[in-house]
C-alpha cells in the first residue's frame, strides 16, 4: 500500500507541475505573441481610447473627429503590422485560442483595410457621419477586433468570444438610429435571430465536447460524424447551422433583407463584406480538419441542400423587389450559396487545396465587391433618402457618371462577368466542386447565376437607358463630398478589376497549414501508470 501511495503522490505532483506550467504559459505568452497578434490588441486598445475620448466630448450627437483620427490610425497601423509580420512555421498560443499562420495574416489584412475603407467613406457623406460618434466608433473597432479573434481562433471557446464581441456591437450599430422605425425593427430581428443562432452554436459545441472531450478544431480528427454517431453528427450540423445564419444562407437568411435595408449603408457594406469573410474563414478552419474515418454523407448532403436552396432563393426573390438594398441582400443570399460549393468540397476532402484556395479567394473578392457597391449606394442616398428604389436611379448615369460606372463594375462582378474579379471567384468555386463530383450543384450555380443577371441588369438599365424623372435622385452634394466619394469608389473598382485581370494568384501562394498546439503531456505518466498497475497486481495476489 505504501508503494501505491508513493506512486499516486508522484502522479499528483507531476500533474500539478504540468498544469501550472501550462497555465502560466497561457496567462503570460511569449513576447512573439504580442507582435504577431498586434492587430487584435491595437483594435481593442483603440476602442477603449475612443470610448474615453468620447467622455470629454461636449456634444455627443455630433461627429467626434478626434476619435475618428484615432480609429483610422489604428486601422492603418494594424494593416501595416499584418503586412510586415510573417511566420514561416504556424504557431499556436493560449491553448490554441489564437493561431498565427498565413490564413490569420491574410484575415488581419482584409479586416484592417476593410474597416479603414468603411471609416474613410463614412467621413465623406452626411449619413456616414452619423457613425463618427465616439461610442459608435468604439463599437466598430470592437467589432473588427472580434472578427480578428474569430479568424485566428483554433477552438470553439475563443471563436465564440470573438463572435459575440462582433455580434453585440452590430446589434447596437444596426439600431442606433432610434428615431427610424426600420432601424429599430432591423436591430430587434437581428438580435433575436442572432441569439437563436448563438444558442445553436453553443449546443453544437457542447455535443462535440461530449463526444471527444475537446473544443479544439485540431481535435476534430477524433470526431466520427457518421450516421451511427447521431450526437456527433448533430453537433456538427448545429454548429454549421449557426454559422449559416451569419453567412445568411437560406433558410437562415430571413434577417438579411430587413437588416440590410434598415442599417446605415456604410454599416451594411461592412456587415456584408467583413462579417461574411470572417465566418467563411472559420468554416475553412473547421472543415480543414479531417474528421475520424467514417461516412460523411450527412454533412455533404447538408451543404449540397443549403447551397442549392440559397442560390435558388437569392436569385428568385431578388427579381420581385424594387429596393436596391433588398436586391443586394438577396444577392448576398445567393452568393452565400456559392460558398457552399467550397464547403461541400472541403467536407468531402479536407485536404483539397483547390477548395481552400477557391474559398478564401471568393471570400476576399466578395468583400471587395460588397464594400464598393454599398459605398456607391451610400453616395446616392446621401442627398436624398435612405433605401432607394430602382426607379430613383433613372438618368443617374449622366448626373453621376463615376458612381454609375463603378456601381456597374461591382454589379458585373456579382454576376460573374469577366474581367471583373467575381468571374474568377465563381470559376474557382466551380472547378473545386466539379473535381469533387458535385456536378448538380455546379449546374444550379451556372443556371441561376444567369437568372440573377436580370436584376443586376435592371439596375444598370435604370441608370443608363432610362431618362431622369421627377422621382430621380438629386445631385446636390458638395464638391468635397463628390471628390472624396469618387476617389473611394474608384479605388474599390480598380481593386475589383485588377484582381479580376491578374486572377487570385495570391490565394495559391498562401500556406494553408494551420498551427495545432500539442496536447498536455505529463512526464513519465506511462511509467508511473505501469508501475502502479504492477503494485496493485502484487497487492491483489497477496
Short mmCIF file of N, CA and C in Angstrom, two decimals, residues 150-303:
data_model
loop_
_atom_site.label_atom_id
_atom_site.label_comp_id
_atom_site.label_asym_id
_atom_site.label_seq_id
_atom_site.Cartn_x
_atom_site.Cartn_y
_atom_site.Cartn_z
N UNK A 150 -12.15 35.79 -34.25
CA UNK A 150 -12.80 34.67 -34.93
C UNK A 150 -11.87 34.02 -35.94
N UNK A 151 -11.23 34.84 -36.76
CA UNK A 151 -10.37 34.30 -37.83
C UNK A 151 -9.14 33.60 -37.28
N UNK A 152 -8.67 34.04 -36.11
CA UNK A 152 -7.46 33.45 -35.52
C UNK A 152 -7.77 32.31 -34.57
N UNK A 153 -9.04 32.07 -34.27
CA UNK A 153 -9.41 31.07 -33.27
C UNK A 153 -9.09 29.66 -33.74
N UNK A 154 -8.59 28.87 -32.80
CA UNK A 154 -8.34 27.46 -33.09
C UNK A 154 -9.19 26.54 -32.26
N UNK A 155 -10.14 27.09 -31.53
CA UNK A 155 -11.06 26.29 -30.73
C UNK A 155 -12.35 27.07 -30.54
N UNK A 156 -13.40 26.35 -30.13
CA UNK A 156 -14.74 26.92 -30.12
C UNK A 156 -14.91 28.03 -29.09
N UNK A 157 -14.20 27.98 -27.98
CA UNK A 157 -14.40 28.96 -26.93
C UNK A 157 -13.95 30.35 -27.37
N UNK A 158 -12.73 30.46 -27.89
CA UNK A 158 -12.24 31.76 -28.35
C UNK A 158 -13.03 32.24 -29.57
N UNK A 159 -13.43 31.30 -30.42
CA UNK A 159 -14.26 31.68 -31.56
C UNK A 159 -15.57 32.30 -31.10
N UNK A 160 -16.20 31.69 -30.09
CA UNK A 160 -17.48 32.21 -29.62
C UNK A 160 -17.31 33.58 -28.96
N UNK A 161 -16.20 33.79 -28.26
CA UNK A 161 -15.93 35.10 -27.66
C UNK A 161 -15.83 36.17 -28.75
N UNK A 162 -15.08 35.87 -29.81
CA UNK A 162 -14.98 36.82 -30.91
C UNK A 162 -16.30 37.04 -31.61
N UNK A 163 -17.08 35.97 -31.78
CA UNK A 163 -18.38 36.09 -32.43
C UNK A 163 -19.32 36.99 -31.64
N UNK A 164 -19.37 36.81 -30.33
CA UNK A 164 -20.27 37.62 -29.51
C UNK A 164 -19.78 39.07 -29.41
N UNK A 165 -18.47 39.28 -29.39
CA UNK A 165 -17.95 40.64 -29.38
C UNK A 165 -18.39 41.39 -30.64
N UNK A 166 -18.34 40.70 -31.76
CA UNK A 166 -18.80 41.29 -33.01
C UNK A 166 -20.32 41.45 -33.05
N UNK A 167 -21.03 40.41 -32.65
CA UNK A 167 -22.48 40.42 -32.76
C UNK A 167 -23.12 41.49 -31.88
N UNK A 168 -22.69 41.58 -30.63
CA UNK A 168 -23.27 42.56 -29.72
C UNK A 168 -23.02 43.98 -30.23
N UNK A 169 -21.84 44.21 -30.77
CA UNK A 169 -21.54 45.54 -31.33
C UNK A 169 -22.45 45.84 -32.52
N UNK A 170 -22.69 44.85 -33.37
CA UNK A 170 -23.51 45.08 -34.55
C UNK A 170 -24.99 45.22 -34.20
N UNK A 171 -25.46 44.52 -33.17
CA UNK A 171 -26.85 44.70 -32.76
C UNK A 171 -27.12 46.17 -32.43
N UNK A 172 -26.18 46.79 -31.73
CA UNK A 172 -26.35 48.19 -31.34
C UNK A 172 -26.19 49.11 -32.53
N UNK A 173 -25.20 48.83 -33.38
CA UNK A 173 -24.93 49.70 -34.52
C UNK A 173 -26.10 49.71 -35.51
N UNK A 174 -26.72 48.55 -35.70
CA UNK A 174 -27.84 48.49 -36.64
C UNK A 174 -29.00 49.35 -36.17
N UNK A 175 -29.24 49.39 -34.86
CA UNK A 175 -30.39 50.12 -34.35
C UNK A 175 -30.07 51.43 -33.69
N UNK A 176 -28.90 52.00 -33.97
CA UNK A 176 -28.53 53.24 -33.27
C UNK A 176 -29.40 54.42 -33.71
N UNK A 177 -29.99 54.34 -34.91
CA UNK A 177 -30.90 55.41 -35.35
C UNK A 177 -32.26 55.18 -34.69
N UNK A 178 -32.37 55.61 -33.44
CA UNK A 178 -33.55 55.27 -32.63
C UNK A 178 -34.84 55.86 -33.17
N UNK A 179 -34.76 56.94 -33.95
CA UNK A 179 -35.96 57.59 -34.47
C UNK A 179 -36.45 56.95 -35.76
N UNK A 180 -35.68 56.01 -36.29
CA UNK A 180 -36.06 55.34 -37.54
C UNK A 180 -36.68 53.99 -37.23
N UNK A 181 -37.91 53.81 -37.66
CA UNK A 181 -38.62 52.56 -37.37
C UNK A 181 -37.93 51.38 -38.02
N UNK A 182 -37.47 51.55 -39.25
CA UNK A 182 -36.82 50.44 -39.95
C UNK A 182 -35.56 49.98 -39.22
N UNK A 183 -34.78 50.93 -38.69
CA UNK A 183 -33.56 50.58 -37.99
C UNK A 183 -33.87 49.81 -36.71
N UNK A 184 -34.88 50.25 -35.98
CA UNK A 184 -35.24 49.56 -34.74
C UNK A 184 -35.76 48.15 -35.04
N UNK A 185 -36.58 48.03 -36.08
CA UNK A 185 -37.10 46.72 -36.45
C UNK A 185 -35.97 45.79 -36.88
N UNK A 186 -35.04 46.32 -37.66
CA UNK A 186 -33.91 45.51 -38.13
C UNK A 186 -33.05 45.06 -36.96
N UNK A 187 -32.79 45.98 -36.02
CA UNK A 187 -31.95 45.64 -34.87
C UNK A 187 -32.60 44.56 -34.02
N UNK A 188 -33.90 44.67 -33.80
CA UNK A 188 -34.61 43.70 -32.97
C UNK A 188 -34.60 42.31 -33.62
N UNK A 189 -34.88 42.26 -34.92
CA UNK A 189 -34.86 40.97 -35.62
C UNK A 189 -33.47 40.36 -35.60
N UNK A 190 -32.48 41.20 -35.84
CA UNK A 190 -31.10 40.72 -35.86
C UNK A 190 -30.70 40.17 -34.50
N UNK A 191 -31.12 40.85 -33.44
CA UNK A 191 -30.77 40.42 -32.09
C UNK A 191 -31.44 39.09 -31.74
N UNK A 192 -32.74 38.97 -32.00
CA UNK A 192 -33.47 37.75 -31.63
C UNK A 192 -32.95 36.54 -32.41
N UNK A 193 -32.82 36.70 -33.72
CA UNK A 193 -32.34 35.58 -34.53
C UNK A 193 -30.87 35.29 -34.26
N UNK A 194 -30.09 36.35 -33.97
CA UNK A 194 -28.69 36.14 -33.63
C UNK A 194 -28.53 35.38 -32.33
N UNK A 195 -29.39 35.66 -31.35
CA UNK A 195 -29.35 34.91 -30.09
C UNK A 195 -29.70 33.44 -30.32
N UNK A 196 -30.66 33.18 -31.19
CA UNK A 196 -31.01 31.79 -31.51
C UNK A 196 -29.84 31.07 -32.20
N UNK A 197 -29.17 31.79 -33.10
CA UNK A 197 -28.02 31.19 -33.79
C UNK A 197 -26.89 30.91 -32.80
N UNK A 198 -26.66 31.83 -31.84
CA UNK A 198 -25.63 31.61 -30.84
C UNK A 198 -25.95 30.40 -29.97
N UNK A 199 -27.23 30.22 -29.63
CA UNK A 199 -27.63 29.05 -28.85
C UNK A 199 -27.38 27.75 -29.63
N UNK A 200 -27.64 27.78 -30.93
CA UNK A 200 -27.36 26.60 -31.76
C UNK A 200 -25.88 26.28 -31.78
N UNK A 201 -25.06 27.33 -31.89
CA UNK A 201 -23.61 27.12 -31.89
C UNK A 201 -23.13 26.51 -30.58
N UNK A 202 -23.62 27.05 -29.46
CA UNK A 202 -23.21 26.54 -28.16
C UNK A 202 -23.65 25.09 -27.97
N UNK A 203 -24.87 24.79 -28.38
CA UNK A 203 -25.35 23.41 -28.24
C UNK A 203 -24.53 22.47 -29.09
N UNK A 204 -24.22 22.89 -30.31
CA UNK A 204 -23.39 22.05 -31.17
C UNK A 204 -22.00 21.83 -30.60
N UNK A 205 -21.39 22.90 -30.06
CA UNK A 205 -20.07 22.77 -29.45
C UNK A 205 -20.12 21.86 -28.23
N UNK A 206 -21.21 21.94 -27.45
CA UNK A 206 -21.36 21.08 -26.28
C UNK A 206 -21.45 19.60 -26.68
N UNK A 207 -22.19 19.32 -27.74
CA UNK A 207 -22.30 17.93 -28.21
C UNK A 207 -20.95 17.42 -28.73
N UNK A 208 -20.21 18.29 -29.40
CA UNK A 208 -18.88 17.90 -29.88
C UNK A 208 -17.95 17.62 -28.69
N UNK A 209 -18.03 18.49 -27.68
CA UNK A 209 -17.19 18.28 -26.49
C UNK A 209 -17.56 16.99 -25.77
N UNK A 210 -18.86 16.70 -25.71
CA UNK A 210 -19.29 15.46 -25.07
C UNK A 210 -18.81 14.24 -25.84
N UNK A 211 -18.57 14.40 -27.14
CA UNK A 211 -18.16 13.26 -27.97
C UNK A 211 -16.66 13.00 -27.91
N UNK A 212 -15.85 14.07 -27.89
CA UNK A 212 -14.39 13.89 -27.96
C UNK A 212 -13.66 14.49 -26.78
N UNK A 213 -14.35 15.24 -25.90
CA UNK A 213 -13.70 15.80 -24.73
C UNK A 213 -12.76 16.96 -25.03
N UNK A 214 -12.97 17.64 -26.16
CA UNK A 214 -12.11 18.76 -26.53
C UNK A 214 -12.92 19.75 -27.36
N UNK A 215 -12.53 21.03 -27.29
CA UNK A 215 -13.16 22.09 -28.08
C UNK A 215 -12.26 22.58 -29.20
N UNK A 216 -11.07 22.02 -29.31
CA UNK A 216 -10.13 22.49 -30.32
C UNK A 216 -10.46 21.94 -31.71
N UNK A 217 -10.29 22.79 -32.70
CA UNK A 217 -10.55 22.36 -34.07
C UNK A 217 -9.62 21.21 -34.47
N UNK A 218 -8.37 21.24 -34.00
CA UNK A 218 -7.41 20.22 -34.39
C UNK A 218 -7.80 18.84 -33.87
N UNK A 219 -8.63 18.78 -32.82
CA UNK A 219 -9.05 17.50 -32.28
C UNK A 219 -10.31 16.96 -32.96
N UNK A 220 -10.83 17.67 -33.93
CA UNK A 220 -12.00 17.17 -34.66
C UNK A 220 -11.67 15.92 -35.47
N UNK A 221 -10.37 15.63 -35.61
CA UNK A 221 -9.99 14.39 -36.30
C UNK A 221 -10.43 13.15 -35.52
N UNK A 222 -10.77 13.35 -34.23
CA UNK A 222 -11.25 12.25 -33.40
C UNK A 222 -12.76 12.08 -33.49
N UNK A 223 -13.43 13.01 -34.18
CA UNK A 223 -14.90 13.04 -34.20
C UNK A 223 -15.43 12.21 -35.36
N UNK A 224 -16.20 11.22 -35.03
CA UNK A 224 -16.83 10.37 -36.04
C UNK A 224 -18.23 10.92 -36.33
N UNK A 225 -18.44 11.45 -37.52
CA UNK A 225 -19.71 12.09 -37.84
C UNK A 225 -20.57 11.21 -38.75
N UNK A 226 -20.40 9.92 -38.63
CA UNK A 226 -21.24 9.01 -39.42
C UNK A 226 -22.63 8.95 -38.83
N UNK A 227 -23.55 8.37 -39.58
CA UNK A 227 -24.94 8.25 -39.11
C UNK A 227 -25.05 7.33 -37.90
N UNK A 228 -24.02 6.53 -37.64
CA UNK A 228 -24.03 5.66 -36.47
C UNK A 228 -23.72 6.42 -35.18
N UNK A 229 -23.26 7.66 -35.31
CA UNK A 229 -22.98 8.50 -34.15
C UNK A 229 -23.82 9.78 -34.26
N UNK A 230 -25.11 9.68 -33.96
CA UNK A 230 -26.01 10.81 -34.22
C UNK A 230 -25.68 12.07 -33.44
N UNK A 231 -25.15 11.93 -32.21
CA UNK A 231 -24.87 13.13 -31.42
C UNK A 231 -23.69 13.91 -32.00
N UNK A 232 -22.68 13.21 -32.47
CA UNK A 232 -21.55 13.88 -33.11
C UNK A 232 -21.99 14.59 -34.38
N UNK A 233 -22.77 13.89 -35.18
CA UNK A 233 -23.26 14.48 -36.42
C UNK A 233 -24.18 15.67 -36.13
N UNK A 234 -25.04 15.53 -35.12
CA UNK A 234 -25.94 16.63 -34.75
C UNK A 234 -25.15 17.84 -34.26
N UNK A 235 -24.08 17.60 -33.52
CA UNK A 235 -23.26 18.71 -33.04
C UNK A 235 -22.65 19.50 -34.18
N UNK A 236 -22.11 18.80 -35.18
CA UNK A 236 -21.53 19.49 -36.34
C UNK A 236 -22.61 20.22 -37.13
N UNK A 237 -23.78 19.59 -37.29
CA UNK A 237 -24.86 20.24 -38.04
C UNK A 237 -25.35 21.50 -37.33
N UNK A 238 -25.43 21.48 -36.01
CA UNK A 238 -25.86 22.66 -35.26
C UNK A 238 -24.84 23.79 -35.39
N UNK A 239 -23.57 23.44 -35.31
CA UNK A 239 -22.52 24.46 -35.47
C UNK A 239 -22.59 25.08 -36.86
N UNK A 240 -22.73 24.25 -37.88
CA UNK A 240 -22.79 24.77 -39.23
C UNK A 240 -24.06 25.57 -39.48
N UNK A 241 -25.15 25.19 -38.82
CA UNK A 241 -26.39 25.96 -38.96
C UNK A 241 -26.23 27.35 -38.33
N UNK A 242 -25.59 27.42 -37.18
CA UNK A 242 -25.34 28.71 -36.56
C UNK A 242 -24.45 29.59 -37.41
N UNK A 243 -23.43 28.99 -38.02
CA UNK A 243 -22.57 29.76 -38.92
C UNK A 243 -23.33 30.14 -40.19
N UNK A 244 -24.26 29.28 -40.61
CA UNK A 244 -25.07 29.61 -41.77
C UNK A 244 -25.92 30.84 -41.56
N UNK A 245 -26.34 31.09 -40.33
CA UNK A 245 -27.08 32.31 -40.02
C UNK A 245 -26.21 33.53 -40.28
N UNK A 246 -24.98 33.51 -39.83
CA UNK A 246 -24.09 34.65 -40.02
C UNK A 246 -23.75 34.86 -41.49
N UNK A 247 -23.76 33.78 -42.26
CA UNK A 247 -23.49 33.90 -43.70
C UNK A 247 -24.75 34.22 -44.50
N UNK A 248 -25.91 34.21 -43.83
CA UNK A 248 -27.20 34.44 -44.49
C UNK A 248 -27.48 33.38 -45.55
N UNK A 249 -27.20 32.13 -45.19
CA UNK A 249 -27.52 31.02 -46.07
C UNK A 249 -28.98 30.62 -45.85
N UNK A 250 -29.74 30.49 -46.92
CA UNK A 250 -31.14 30.07 -46.79
C UNK A 250 -31.18 28.65 -46.23
N UNK A 251 -32.10 28.33 -45.34
CA UNK A 251 -33.23 29.13 -44.86
C UNK A 251 -32.94 29.99 -43.63
N UNK A 252 -31.66 30.29 -43.36
CA UNK A 252 -31.30 31.12 -42.20
C UNK A 252 -31.08 32.58 -42.62
N UNK A 253 -31.72 32.99 -43.68
CA UNK A 253 -31.44 34.29 -44.29
C UNK A 253 -32.49 35.34 -43.98
N UNK A 254 -33.54 35.01 -43.23
CA UNK A 254 -34.70 35.91 -43.13
C UNK A 254 -34.35 37.27 -42.55
N UNK A 255 -33.26 37.34 -41.77
CA UNK A 255 -32.86 38.62 -41.18
C UNK A 255 -32.20 39.55 -42.20
N UNK A 256 -31.57 39.00 -43.21
CA UNK A 256 -30.69 39.79 -44.08
C UNK A 256 -31.41 40.93 -44.81
N UNK A 257 -32.53 40.71 -45.51
CA UNK A 257 -33.16 41.83 -46.23
C UNK A 257 -33.56 42.98 -45.32
N UNK A 258 -34.14 42.67 -44.15
CA UNK A 258 -34.58 43.73 -43.24
C UNK A 258 -33.39 44.48 -42.63
N UNK A 259 -32.35 43.74 -42.25
CA UNK A 259 -31.18 44.39 -41.64
C UNK A 259 -30.42 45.21 -42.67
N UNK A 260 -30.26 44.69 -43.88
CA UNK A 260 -29.57 45.45 -44.92
C UNK A 260 -30.33 46.73 -45.25
N UNK A 261 -31.66 46.63 -45.25
CA UNK A 261 -32.48 47.78 -45.61
C UNK A 261 -32.51 48.81 -44.48
N UNK A 262 -32.54 48.36 -43.23
CA UNK A 262 -32.70 49.29 -42.12
C UNK A 262 -31.41 49.90 -41.61
N UNK A 263 -30.27 49.28 -41.86
CA UNK A 263 -29.00 49.77 -41.34
C UNK A 263 -28.44 50.89 -42.21
N UNK A 264 -27.55 51.67 -41.62
CA UNK A 264 -26.79 52.66 -42.37
C UNK A 264 -26.05 51.96 -43.52
N UNK A 265 -26.03 52.56 -44.70
CA UNK A 265 -25.47 51.88 -45.88
C UNK A 265 -23.98 51.55 -45.72
N UNK A 266 -23.23 52.45 -45.08
CA UNK A 266 -21.81 52.14 -44.84
C UNK A 266 -21.69 50.93 -43.92
N UNK A 267 -22.54 50.87 -42.90
CA UNK A 267 -22.52 49.74 -41.98
C UNK A 267 -22.98 48.46 -42.68
N UNK A 268 -23.95 48.58 -43.59
CA UNK A 268 -24.40 47.42 -44.35
C UNK A 268 -23.26 46.84 -45.18
N UNK A 269 -22.48 47.70 -45.82
CA UNK A 269 -21.32 47.22 -46.57
C UNK A 269 -20.31 46.53 -45.68
N UNK A 270 -20.11 47.08 -44.49
CA UNK A 270 -19.18 46.48 -43.52
C UNK A 270 -19.66 45.08 -43.15
N UNK A 271 -20.95 44.95 -42.85
CA UNK A 271 -21.50 43.65 -42.45
C UNK A 271 -21.47 42.65 -43.61
N UNK A 272 -21.86 43.10 -44.79
CA UNK A 272 -21.95 42.19 -45.94
C UNK A 272 -20.59 41.69 -46.38
N UNK A 273 -19.55 42.44 -46.10
CA UNK A 273 -18.23 42.07 -46.58
C UNK A 273 -17.39 41.40 -45.50
N UNK A 274 -17.08 42.11 -44.42
CA UNK A 274 -16.12 41.61 -43.46
C UNK A 274 -16.69 40.50 -42.57
N UNK A 275 -17.96 40.62 -42.19
CA UNK A 275 -18.54 39.58 -41.34
C UNK A 275 -18.63 38.25 -42.10
N UNK A 276 -19.08 38.31 -43.34
CA UNK A 276 -19.16 37.08 -44.14
C UNK A 276 -17.77 36.52 -44.41
N UNK A 277 -16.82 37.40 -44.68
CA UNK A 277 -15.45 36.94 -44.90
C UNK A 277 -14.93 36.18 -43.68
N UNK A 278 -15.15 36.73 -42.49
CA UNK A 278 -14.62 36.12 -41.27
C UNK A 278 -15.28 34.78 -40.99
N UNK A 279 -16.60 34.69 -41.18
CA UNK A 279 -17.29 33.42 -40.95
C UNK A 279 -16.81 32.36 -41.95
N UNK A 280 -16.56 32.77 -43.18
CA UNK A 280 -16.04 31.83 -44.17
C UNK A 280 -14.67 31.29 -43.74
N UNK A 281 -13.83 32.14 -43.14
CA UNK A 281 -12.53 31.69 -42.65
C UNK A 281 -12.70 30.67 -41.52
N UNK A 282 -13.67 30.91 -40.62
CA UNK A 282 -13.92 29.97 -39.53
C UNK A 282 -14.35 28.61 -40.08
N UNK A 283 -15.24 28.61 -41.04
CA UNK A 283 -15.68 27.34 -41.64
C UNK A 283 -14.51 26.66 -42.33
N UNK A 284 -13.64 27.43 -42.97
CA UNK A 284 -12.45 26.87 -43.59
C UNK A 284 -11.58 26.16 -42.56
N UNK A 285 -11.40 26.77 -41.40
CA UNK A 285 -10.57 26.15 -40.37
C UNK A 285 -11.21 24.86 -39.85
N UNK A 286 -12.53 24.88 -39.65
CA UNK A 286 -13.20 23.69 -39.11
C UNK A 286 -13.18 22.54 -40.10
N UNK A 287 -13.51 22.82 -41.35
CA UNK A 287 -13.59 21.75 -42.35
C UNK A 287 -12.23 21.29 -42.84
N UNK A 288 -11.17 22.08 -42.57
CA UNK A 288 -9.83 21.65 -42.99
C UNK A 288 -9.29 20.53 -42.11
N UNK A 289 -9.93 20.31 -40.96
CA UNK A 289 -9.51 19.22 -40.08
C UNK A 289 -10.21 17.93 -40.51
N UNK A 290 -9.43 16.92 -40.79
CA UNK A 290 -10.01 15.65 -41.21
C UNK A 290 -10.75 15.01 -40.05
N UNK A 291 -12.03 14.72 -40.26
CA UNK A 291 -12.78 14.02 -39.23
C UNK A 291 -12.34 12.57 -39.16
N UNK A 292 -12.76 11.90 -38.09
CA UNK A 292 -12.42 10.49 -37.94
C UNK A 292 -12.97 9.70 -39.12
N UNK A 293 -12.28 8.62 -39.49
CA UNK A 293 -12.77 7.82 -40.63
C UNK A 293 -14.22 7.39 -40.43
N UNK A 294 -15.02 7.63 -41.39
CA UNK A 294 -16.44 7.29 -41.30
C UNK A 294 -17.20 7.92 -42.44
N UNK A 295 -18.47 7.68 -42.46
CA UNK A 295 -19.33 8.19 -43.52
C UNK A 295 -19.64 9.67 -43.27
N UNK A 296 -19.41 10.52 -44.28
CA UNK A 296 -19.66 11.96 -44.16
C UNK A 296 -20.85 12.39 -45.02
N UNK A 297 -21.69 11.44 -45.35
CA UNK A 297 -22.79 11.74 -46.27
C UNK A 297 -23.71 12.82 -45.72
N UNK A 298 -24.01 12.77 -44.42
CA UNK A 298 -24.93 13.74 -43.83
C UNK A 298 -24.45 15.16 -43.96
N UNK A 299 -23.16 15.38 -43.69
CA UNK A 299 -22.60 16.73 -43.78
C UNK A 299 -22.57 17.22 -45.22
N UNK A 300 -22.20 16.34 -46.14
CA UNK A 300 -22.13 16.73 -47.55
C UNK A 300 -23.52 17.05 -48.08
N UNK A 301 -24.51 16.23 -47.72
CA UNK A 301 -25.89 16.50 -48.15
C UNK A 301 -26.37 17.84 -47.60
N UNK A 302 -26.01 18.14 -46.37
CA UNK A 302 -26.42 19.41 -45.77
C UNK A 302 -25.90 20.58 -46.60
N UNK A 303 -24.61 20.58 -46.93
CA UNK A 303 -24.06 21.69 -47.70
C UNK A 303 -24.63 21.72 -49.11
#
